[in-house]
């Protein structure tokens, strides 16, 4: 997979160099098909990537099954699995600059953030779960009678993993690390928009010494490669991060095939609630970062900003001033805060929501236009006077569009915050401890941030209520998604 070793400039001159990783070998797809991955800053093709199809998924699943049942991975000790994860973390750390640049080239996020957040947190994730590898323990249970009863936590088997394009390196780590720590083997499909960093880390996985067939990486498209993974009769579990709509399809495919287990981290339309007693400047900056980080392309973005009426006008004024100062441009410039949306499709979708906000009567306080004449850049956009029934207040936009909504009291805002199909995250800004606990207890969301936002740590579980998903990632809870519990009873 020579392309991943090249600089961004060299990548452009290396078409068809990125291949599939199956059984620790870099190969072309069975069909010979390739697809172009696009630089969202320019709209130009970076290089061609091998396109996995059903036959390639079959081949990868066979390799993963062999590794799980008959290969050296089955006999690899828990402490050795941990050592391999530590080794992988060290290799990623040694290649931090290259990986950050590759992520920026393929995804468009500012390189400074790719380095400080995406790569750094991925390294921490591999190390955290590496430490857990030899600490997954069962229990002894005092059952009635003359018996000895104990439990074992065993790996599930072959796990299909499908990751999104918004945080490619980090989402790869969230999926791979706990699955490998617990002894599973993996067939992974990175998003077709952003395959390059996943493939480069595939090289580092081989270099780290993971046995053949343990990790297989298949770039391709959802309706073909993704669907084949979700419906494959010899895949024991599928883990997916992405939209709620695709999550439903994956769950249906899993049920119709072999009733495989699923972990789904899906969409969100998250409330970020600002009370009048909050530190206003801190809340404005926190809400700004909570929405605009990663070009607004985050499932837990605080896209519904509820602001108490007493401070509503001042909050809007300050939020507009902050949005206008946000630097949008070349993501390789260290001073850039916001790069492009990931592709033309996402750009068009976001611009469609902006038009919807205008047509439904929200006040466009700033932004709303394209930036430049190439690439997929959008101005930071703030809507005021947003009402709950409006499309921009109901649907996940996944772009730099803030909706600021007035409210009157605690009970009202909790009720309105919960009036959504989603339940991924929420934020609360207040100095009143009673309000803190009232909202934290009342809002149906998997994570509630108090006087902060987007604080994610490998040790803390992450996942959603309602249509925001099934199961949890990260922390000890994340490990539980990748083991089966076996009960053993011995007559004494």
Coordinates of C-alpha atoms in Angstrom, one line a residue:
X1 CA 0.0 0.0 0.0
X2 CA 2.7 2.4 -1.2
X3 CA 0.5 5.5 -1.3
X4 CA 0.2 5.9 2.4
X5 CA 4.0 6.3 2.7
X6 CA 4.0 9.3 0.4
X7 CA 3.7 13.0 1.1
X8 CA 0.5 14.8 0.2
X9 CA 2.2 16.1 -3.0
X10 CA 3.4 12.7 -4.0
X11 CA 0.0 11.1 -3.3
X12 CA -1.5 13.1 -6.1
X13 CA 1.0 11.6 -8.5
X14 CA 0.4 8.0 -7.3
X15 CA -2.9 6.8 -8.7
X16 CA -4.2 3.3 -7.9
X17 CA -1.5 2.9 -5.2
X18 CA -3.8 2.4 -2.2
X19 CA -5.0 -1.3 -1.9
X20 CA -6.9 -3.6 0.3
X21 CA -5.4 -5.1 3.4
X22 CA -6.4 -8.7 3.8
X23 CA -4.4 -11.3 5.7
X24 CA -1.5 -8.8 6.2
X25 CA -1.1 -8.5 2.4
X26 CA -1.8 -5.5 0.2
X27 CA -3.9 -6.6 -2.8
X28 CA -6.1 -5.3 -5.5
X29 CA -9.8 -5.8 -5.3
X30 CA -11.3 -8.9 -7.0
X31 CA -13.1 -6.8 -9.5
X32 CA -10.2 -4.6 -10.2
X33 CA -12.3 -1.5 -9.5
X34 CA -10.9 1.6 -7.9
X35 CA -12.4 4.9 -6.8
X36 CA -11.0 8.4 -6.4
X37 CA -10.7 10.0 -3.0
X38 CA -11.1 13.8 -3.1
X39 CA -9.2 16.7 -1.4
X40 CA -12.2 18.7 0.0
X41 CA -10.1 21.9 0.0
X42 CA -9.8 21.8 -3.8
X43 CA -12.3 19.3 -5.1
X44 CA -9.5 17.6 -6.9
X45 CA -8.7 13.9 -6.8
X46 CA -5.9 12.8 -4.5
X47 CA -5.4 9.3 -5.7
X48 CA -7.3 6.1 -6.7
X49 CA -8.1 3.5 -4.0
X50 CA -9.0 -0.2 -4.5
X51 CA -12.8 -0.7 -4.2
X52 CA -13.8 -3.7 -2.1
X53 CA -16.8 -5.7 -3.1
X54 CA -18.7 -8.8 -1.9
X55 CA -15.9 -11.1 -3.0
X56 CA -13.3 -9.1 -1.1
X57 CA -15.4 -9.1 2.1
X58 CA -15.7 -12.9 1.8
X59 CA -12.0 -13.2 1.4
X60 CA -11.4 -11.0 4.4
X61 CA -13.9 -12.8 6.6
X62 CA -12.3 -16.1 5.8
X63 CA -8.9 -14.7 6.8
X64 CA -10.3 -13.3 10.0
X65 CA -12.1 -16.6 10.8
X66 CA -8.9 -18.5 10.3
X67 CA -7.0 -16.1 12.5
X68 CA -9.6 -16.4 15.2
X69 CA -10.0 -20.2 15.3
X70 CA -6.8 -21.7 14.0
X71 CA -4.1 -19.0 13.7
X72 CA -1.6 -17.7 16.3
X73 CA -4.1 -15.0 17.5
X74 CA -6.2 -17.7 19.2
X75 CA -3.2 -18.6 21.4
X76 CA -1.9 -15.1 21.9
X77 CA -1.9 -14.3 25.6
X78 CA -3.8 -11.3 26.9
X79 CA -0.6 -9.6 28.0
X80 CA 0.8 -10.0 24.5
X81 CA -2.3 -8.5 23.0
X82 CA -1.7 -5.5 25.2
X83 CA 1.9 -5.3 24.2
X84 CA 0.9 -5.2 20.5
X85 CA -1.5 -2.4 21.1
X86 CA 1.2 -0.4 23.0
X87 CA 3.5 -1.1 20.0
X88 CA 0.9 0.2 17.6
X89 CA 0.4 3.3 19.7
X90 CA 4.1 4.0 19.7
X91 CA 4.2 3.6 15.9
X92 CA 1.3 6.0 15.5
X93 CA 3.0 8.5 17.8
X94 CA 6.2 8.3 15.8
X95 CA 4.3 9.1 12.6
X96 CA 2.1 11.8 14.1
X97 CA 2.9 14.6 11.7
X98 CA 2.5 12.4 8.6
X99 CA -0.9 11.0 9.9
X100 CA -2.2 14.5 10.8
X101 CA -1.3 15.8 7.3
X102 CA -2.9 12.7 5.6
X103 CA -6.1 13.3 7.6
X104 CA -6.2 16.9 6.7
X105 CA -5.6 16.2 3.0
X106 CA -8.3 13.6 2.8
X107 CA -10.8 15.0 5.3
X108 CA -10.2 18.8 5.3
X109 CA -10.0 19.3 9.1
X110 CA -7.3 21.8 10.3
X111 CA -4.0 20.1 10.6
X112 CA -3.3 21.6 14.0
X113 CA -6.5 20.0 15.4
X114 CA -5.8 16.7 13.5
X115 CA -2.5 16.5 15.3
X116 CA -3.5 17.7 18.8
X117 CA -6.9 16.0 19.0
X118 CA -7.5 13.2 16.4
X119 CA -4.0 11.6 16.4
X120 CA -3.3 12.3 20.1
X121 CA -6.6 10.8 21.3
X122 CA -6.2 7.8 19.1
X123 CA -2.8 7.1 20.6
X124 CA -4.3 7.4 24.1
X125 CA -7.1 5.0 23.1
X126 CA -4.8 2.3 22.0
X127 CA -2.7 2.6 25.1
X128 CA -5.8 2.6 27.4
X129 CA -7.3 -0.6 25.9
X130 CA -3.8 -2.1 25.7
X131 CA -3.7 -1.7 29.5
X132 CA -7.1 -3.5 29.8
X133 CA -6.1 -6.5 27.7
X134 CA -4.9 -8.6 30.7
X135 CA -7.5 -7.3 33.1
X136 CA -10.8 -8.6 31.6
X137 CA -11.9 -10.9 34.4
X138 CA -14.8 -13.1 35.3
X139 CA -16.4 -13.8 38.7
X140 CA -16.9 -16.8 41.0
X141 CA -20.6 -17.1 42.0
X142 CA -21.7 -19.0 45.2
X143 CA -24.6 -21.0 43.7
X144 CA -26.6 -23.5 45.7
X145 CA -25.4 -27.1 46.0
X146 CA -22.0 -28.7 45.9
X147 CA -20.8 -26.8 42.8
X148 CA -18.1 -24.4 41.8
X149 CA -19.5 -21.7 39.4
X150 CA -17.4 -19.1 37.6
X151 CA -17.7 -16.9 34.5
X152 CA -15.4 -16.2 31.6
X153 CA -15.4 -13.2 29.3
X154 CA -14.5 -14.6 25.8
X155 CA -14.1 -12.8 22.5
X156 CA -17.1 -12.7 20.2
X157 CA -15.2 -13.8 17.1
X158 CA -15.1 -12.1 13.7
X159 CA -16.2 -8.5 14.1
X160 CA -17.3 -6.3 11.2
X161 CA -16.6 -2.6 11.8
X162 CA -17.7 0.3 9.7
X163 CA -16.3 3.8 10.5
X164 CA -17.3 7.3 9.4
X165 CA -15.5 10.1 7.7
X166 CA -15.7 12.8 10.3
X167 CA -13.0 11.5 12.6
X168 CA -11.3 8.7 10.6
X169 CA -8.2 8.0 12.7
X170 CA -10.0 8.4 16.0
X171 CA -13.1 6.3 15.1
X172 CA -10.7 3.6 13.8
X173 CA -9.1 3.6 17.3
X174 CA -12.4 3.5 19.1
X175 CA -13.4 0.4 17.2
X176 CA -10.1 -1.5 16.8
X177 CA -8.7 -1.0 20.3
X178 CA -11.3 -2.7 22.5
X179 CA -12.0 -5.4 19.9
X180 CA -8.3 -6.3 19.7
X181 CA -7.8 -6.1 23.5
X182 CA -10.5 -8.7 24.0
X183 CA -9.1 -11.1 21.4
X184 CA -11.5 -10.6 18.4
X185 CA -10.5 -10.4 14.7
X186 CA -11.7 -7.6 12.5
X187 CA -12.9 -6.8 9.0
X188 CA -13.1 -3.0 8.8
X189 CA -14.6 -0.7 6.2
X190 CA -13.4 2.9 6.4
X191 CA -15.6 5.6 4.9
X192 CA -15.2 6.0 1.1
X193 CA -14.6 9.7 1.6
X194 CA -11.6 9.2 3.9
X195 CA -9.8 5.9 3.4
X196 CA -6.2 7.0 3.4
X197 CA -5.4 7.4 7.1
X198 CA -7.1 4.0 7.9
X199 CA -4.9 2.3 5.3
X200 CA -1.7 4.0 6.6
X201 CA -2.5 2.8 10.1
X202 CA -3.1 -0.7 8.5
X203 CA 0.6 -0.6 7.5
X204 CA 1.5 0.2 11.1
X205 CA -0.6 -2.6 12.4
X206 CA 1.4 -5.0 10.2
X207 CA 4.6 -3.4 11.3
X208 CA 3.6 -3.7 15.0
X209 CA 3.4 -7.5 14.5
X210 CA -0.2 -8.4 14.6
X211 CA -0.6 -11.8 13.1
X212 CA -2.1 -12.5 9.6
X213 CA -5.9 -12.0 9.4
X214 CA -6.4 -10.2 12.7
X215 CA -7.1 -6.8 11.1
X216 CA -8.4 -6.6 7.5
X217 CA -9.1 -3.1 6.0
X218 CA -11.4 -2.8 3.0
X219 CA -12.1 0.6 1.6
X220 CA -15.4 0.7 -0.4
X221 CA -18.9 1.8 -0.5
X222 CA -21.8 1.2 2.0
X223 CA -24.3 -0.4 -0.4
X224 CA -21.7 -3.0 -1.5
X225 CA -18.8 -3.6 1.0
X226 CA -20.7 -2.3 4.0
X227 CA -23.9 -4.2 3.3
X228 CA -21.8 -7.4 2.7
X229 CA -20.2 -7.0 6.1
X230 CA -23.5 -6.4 7.9
X231 CA -25.3 -9.4 6.2
X232 CA -22.4 -11.9 6.2
X233 CA -23.3 -15.2 7.8
X234 CA -19.8 -15.6 9.3
X235 CA -19.4 -12.2 10.9
X236 CA -20.4 -12.6 14.6
X237 CA -20.9 -8.9 15.4
X238 CA -21.1 -5.6 13.5
X239 CA -20.1 -2.2 15.0
X240 CA -21.1 1.0 13.1
X241 CA -20.8 4.7 13.6
X242 CA -22.8 6.9 11.2
X243 CA -26.3 8.1 10.4
X244 CA -29.4 6.7 12.0
X245 CA -30.8 5.9 8.6
X246 CA -27.9 3.6 7.8
X247 CA -27.9 2.2 11.3
X248 CA -31.4 0.9 10.7
X249 CA -30.3 -0.9 7.5
X250 CA -27.4 -2.5 9.3
X251 CA -29.6 -3.6 12.2
X252 CA -32.0 -5.1 9.7
X253 CA -29.3 -6.9 7.8
X254 CA -27.8 -8.3 11.0
X255 CA -31.2 -9.6 12.1
X256 CA -32.0 -11.2 8.7
X257 CA -28.6 -12.9 8.4
X258 CA -27.3 -14.7 11.5
X259 CA -28.8 -12.5 14.2
X260 CA -25.4 -11.0 14.9
X261 CA -25.0 -8.5 17.6
X262 CA -24.8 -4.8 16.8
X263 CA -23.2 -1.7 18.4
X264 CA -24.5 1.5 16.8
X265 CA -23.3 5.0 17.5
X266 CA -25.7 7.2 15.4
X267 CA -26.9 10.7 14.9
X268 CA -27.8 13.5 17.3
X269 CA -29.7 16.8 17.5
X270 CA -28.2 17.8 20.8
X271 CA -29.4 20.6 23.1
X272 CA -26.9 23.0 24.6
X273 CA -28.8 24.9 27.3
X274 CA -27.6 28.3 28.6
X275 CA -29.2 29.8 31.7
X276 CA -29.2 33.5 32.5
X277 CA -26.9 33.0 35.5
X278 CA -24.1 31.4 33.5
X279 CA -20.8 33.1 32.8
X280 CA -22.0 34.6 29.5
X281 CA -18.7 34.9 27.7
X282 CA -17.7 31.4 28.7
X283 CA -21.0 30.0 27.5
X284 CA -20.8 31.8 24.2
X285 CA -17.3 30.4 23.5
X286 CA -18.4 27.0 24.7
X287 CA -21.4 26.9 22.5
X288 CA -19.4 28.2 19.6
X289 CA -16.8 25.4 20.0
X290 CA -19.6 22.9 20.7
X291 CA -21.2 23.5 17.3
X292 CA -18.5 24.6 14.9
X293 CA -15.7 22.2 15.9
X294 CA -14.8 19.9 13.0
X295 CA -16.7 22.1 10.6
X296 CA -19.9 21.1 12.5
X297 CA -19.4 17.5 11.4
X298 CA -19.8 15.9 14.8
X299 CA -22.6 13.7 15.9
X300 CA -22.6 15.3 19.4
X301 CA -22.5 18.9 18.2
X302 CA -24.6 21.2 20.3
X303 CA -26.7 22.3 17.3
X304 CA -29.8 23.4 19.3
X305 CA -28.6 26.2 21.5
X306 CA -31.4 27.0 24.0
X307 CA -30.9 30.4 25.7
X308 CA -32.9 31.8 28.5
X309 CA -34.9 34.8 27.4
X310 CA -33.3 37.2 29.9
X311 CA -30.0 37.0 28.0
X312 CA -31.2 35.9 24.6
X313 CA -30.4 39.1 22.6
X314 CA -27.0 39.5 24.2
X315 CA -26.1 35.9 23.6
X316 CA -27.1 36.1 19.9
X317 CA -25.1 39.3 19.5
X318 CA -21.9 37.8 21.1
X319 CA -22.3 34.5 19.2
X320 CA -22.6 36.4 15.9
X321 CA -19.5 38.4 16.7
X322 CA -17.6 35.2 17.5
X323 CA -18.8 33.4 14.4
X324 CA -17.6 36.3 12.2
X325 CA -14.1 36.1 13.7
X326 CA -13.8 32.4 13.0
X327 CA -11.0 31.8 10.5
X328 CA -12.1 29.7 7.5
X329 CA -9.5 28.6 4.9
X330 CA -6.6 26.4 4.1
X331 CA -6.6 23.6 6.7
X332 CA -2.8 23.3 6.4
X333 CA -2.5 26.8 7.7
X334 CA -1.8 26.5 11.5
X335 CA -4.1 29.6 12.1
X336 CA -7.1 28.1 10.4
X337 CA -10.1 27.2 12.7
X338 CA -12.4 25.8 10.1
X339 CA -11.7 23.8 6.9
X340 CA -14.1 22.6 4.2
X341 CA -17.0 20.2 4.5
X342 CA -15.9 16.7 3.6
X343 CA -17.3 16.5 0.0
X344 CA -19.7 18.0 -2.5
X345 CA -22.7 16.0 -1.2
X346 CA -22.2 17.2 2.4
X347 CA -21.7 20.8 1.1
X348 CA -25.0 20.6 -0.8
X349 CA -26.8 19.1 2.2
X350 CA -25.7 21.9 4.5
X351 CA -26.5 24.6 2.0
X352 CA -30.0 23.1 1.6
X353 CA -30.5 23.3 5.4
X354 CA -29.4 27.0 5.3
X355 CA -32.0 27.7 2.6
X356 CA -34.6 25.8 4.7
X357 CA -33.9 28.0 7.7
X358 CA -34.4 31.1 5.6
X359 CA -37.6 29.9 4.0
X360 CA -39.2 28.8 7.3
X361 CA -38.7 32.3 8.8
X362 CA -35.6 32.0 11.1
X363 CA -33.4 35.1 11.2
X364 CA -30.1 34.6 9.4
X365 CA -27.9 36.5 11.8
X366 CA -24.6 35.8 9.9
X367 CA -23.0 33.5 7.4
X368 CA -25.0 31.3 5.0
X369 CA -22.8 31.6 2.0
X370 CA -20.0 29.7 0.3
X371 CA -16.4 30.7 1.0
X372 CA -14.2 31.0 -2.1
X373 CA -14.8 29.5 -5.5
X374 CA -13.3 26.0 -5.0
X375 CA -13.4 23.3 -2.4
X376 CA -16.3 22.9 0.0
X377 CA -16.0 25.8 2.4
X378 CA -19.1 27.3 4.1
X379 CA -19.3 30.5 6.3
X380 CA -20.0 29.9 10.0
X381 CA -23.7 30.4 10.1
X382 CA -25.9 31.5 13.0
X383 CA -29.7 31.5 12.9
X384 CA -31.7 33.4 15.6
X385 CA -35.5 33.3 16.3
X386 CA -35.5 29.5 15.6
X387 CA -38.6 27.6 16.6
X388 CA -38.8 24.0 17.5
X389 CA -40.9 23.0 14.5
X390 CA -38.3 24.3 11.9
X391 CA -36.3 21.8 10.0
X392 CA -33.0 23.2 11.2
X393 CA -34.2 22.6 14.8
X394 CA -35.3 19.0 14.1
X395 CA -32.9 17.4 11.8
X396 CA -29.2 16.7 12.0
X397 CA -27.4 19.2 9.8
X398 CA -23.8 18.0 10.3
X399 CA -22.4 21.4 9.3
X400 CA -21.4 24.8 10.6
X401 CA -25.0 26.0 11.3
X402 CA -26.0 27.2 14.8
X403 CA -29.7 27.5 15.8
X404 CA -30.3 29.7 18.8
X405 CA -33.7 29.1 20.5
X406 CA -35.2 31.1 23.4
X407 CA -36.7 29.4 26.5
X408 CA -38.3 30.6 29.8
X409 CA -37.7 28.1 32.6
X410 CA -36.1 24.7 33.6
X411 CA -39.1 22.5 33.2
X412 CA -39.9 23.9 29.8
X413 CA -36.4 23.6 28.4
X414 CA -36.1 20.0 29.6
X415 CA -39.3 19.1 27.9
X416 CA -38.3 20.8 24.7
X417 CA -34.8 19.4 24.8
X418 CA -36.2 15.9 24.9
X419 CA -38.7 16.5 22.0
X420 CA -36.5 14.7 19.5
X421 CA -35.9 11.2 18.3
X422 CA -32.2 11.5 19.3
X423 CA -30.5 11.3 22.6
X424 CA -26.7 11.4 22.2
X425 CA -25.4 14.4 24.2
X426 CA -26.5 17.6 25.9
X427 CA -24.8 20.7 27.5
X428 CA -25.8 22.9 30.4
X429 CA -24.4 26.3 31.3
X430 CA -25.3 27.6 34.8
X431 CA -23.9 28.5 38.2
X432 CA -27.0 27.0 40.0
X433 CA -26.3 23.4 41.2
X434 CA -30.0 22.7 41.4
X435 CA -30.4 23.5 37.7
X436 CA -27.3 21.4 36.9
X437 CA -28.9 18.3 38.5
X438 CA -32.4 19.0 37.3
X439 CA -31.2 19.1 33.7
X440 CA -28.6 16.3 34.0
X441 CA -31.3 14.0 35.4
X442 CA -34.1 15.1 33.2
X443 CA -32.5 15.2 29.7
X444 CA -32.5 11.9 27.9
X445 CA -28.9 11.8 26.6
X446 CA -25.9 9.5 26.8
X447 CA -23.6 12.3 27.9
X448 CA -24.4 15.6 29.6
X449 CA -21.7 18.2 29.8
X450 CA -21.9 20.9 32.6
X451 CA -20.2 24.2 31.8
X452 CA -18.2 22.6 29.1
X453 CA -18.8 20.8 25.8
X454 CA -17.1 18.1 23.7
X455 CA -15.1 16.8 26.6
X456 CA -14.4 13.2 25.4
X457 CA -12.0 10.9 27.2
X458 CA -11.1 7.3 26.4
X459 CA -11.9 6.3 30.0
X460 CA -15.5 7.6 29.9
X461 CA -18.3 5.7 28.1
X462 CA -19.9 7.4 25.0
X463 CA -23.1 6.5 23.3
X464 CA -26.8 7.5 23.0
X465 CA -30.3 7.0 24.0
X466 CA -33.3 6.5 21.7
X467 CA -32.3 6.7 18.0
X468 CA -28.8 7.8 18.8
X469 CA -27.6 4.2 19.1
X470 CA -27.2 1.0 20.9
X471 CA -24.4 0.2 23.3
X472 CA -21.4 2.2 24.4
X473 CA -17.9 2.9 23.2
X474 CA -14.8 3.7 25.3
X475 CA -14.1 3.0 28.9
X476 CA -14.8 -0.3 30.6
X477 CA -18.3 -0.2 29.1
X478 CA -16.7 -0.3 25.6
X479 CA -14.9 -3.6 26.5
X480 CA -18.3 -5.2 27.3
X481 CA -19.4 -4.8 23.7
X482 CA -16.7 -7.2 22.5
X483 CA -17.0 -10.2 24.8
X484 CA -19.5 -13.0 25.4
X485 CA -20.0 -14.1 29.0
X486 CA -19.7 -17.9 29.6
X487 CA -20.9 -19.5 32.8
X488 CA -19.0 -22.7 33.9
X489 CA -20.5 -24.9 36.6
X490 CA -18.4 -27.7 38.1
X491 CA -19.7 -30.5 40.3
X492 CA -17.5 -30.9 43.3

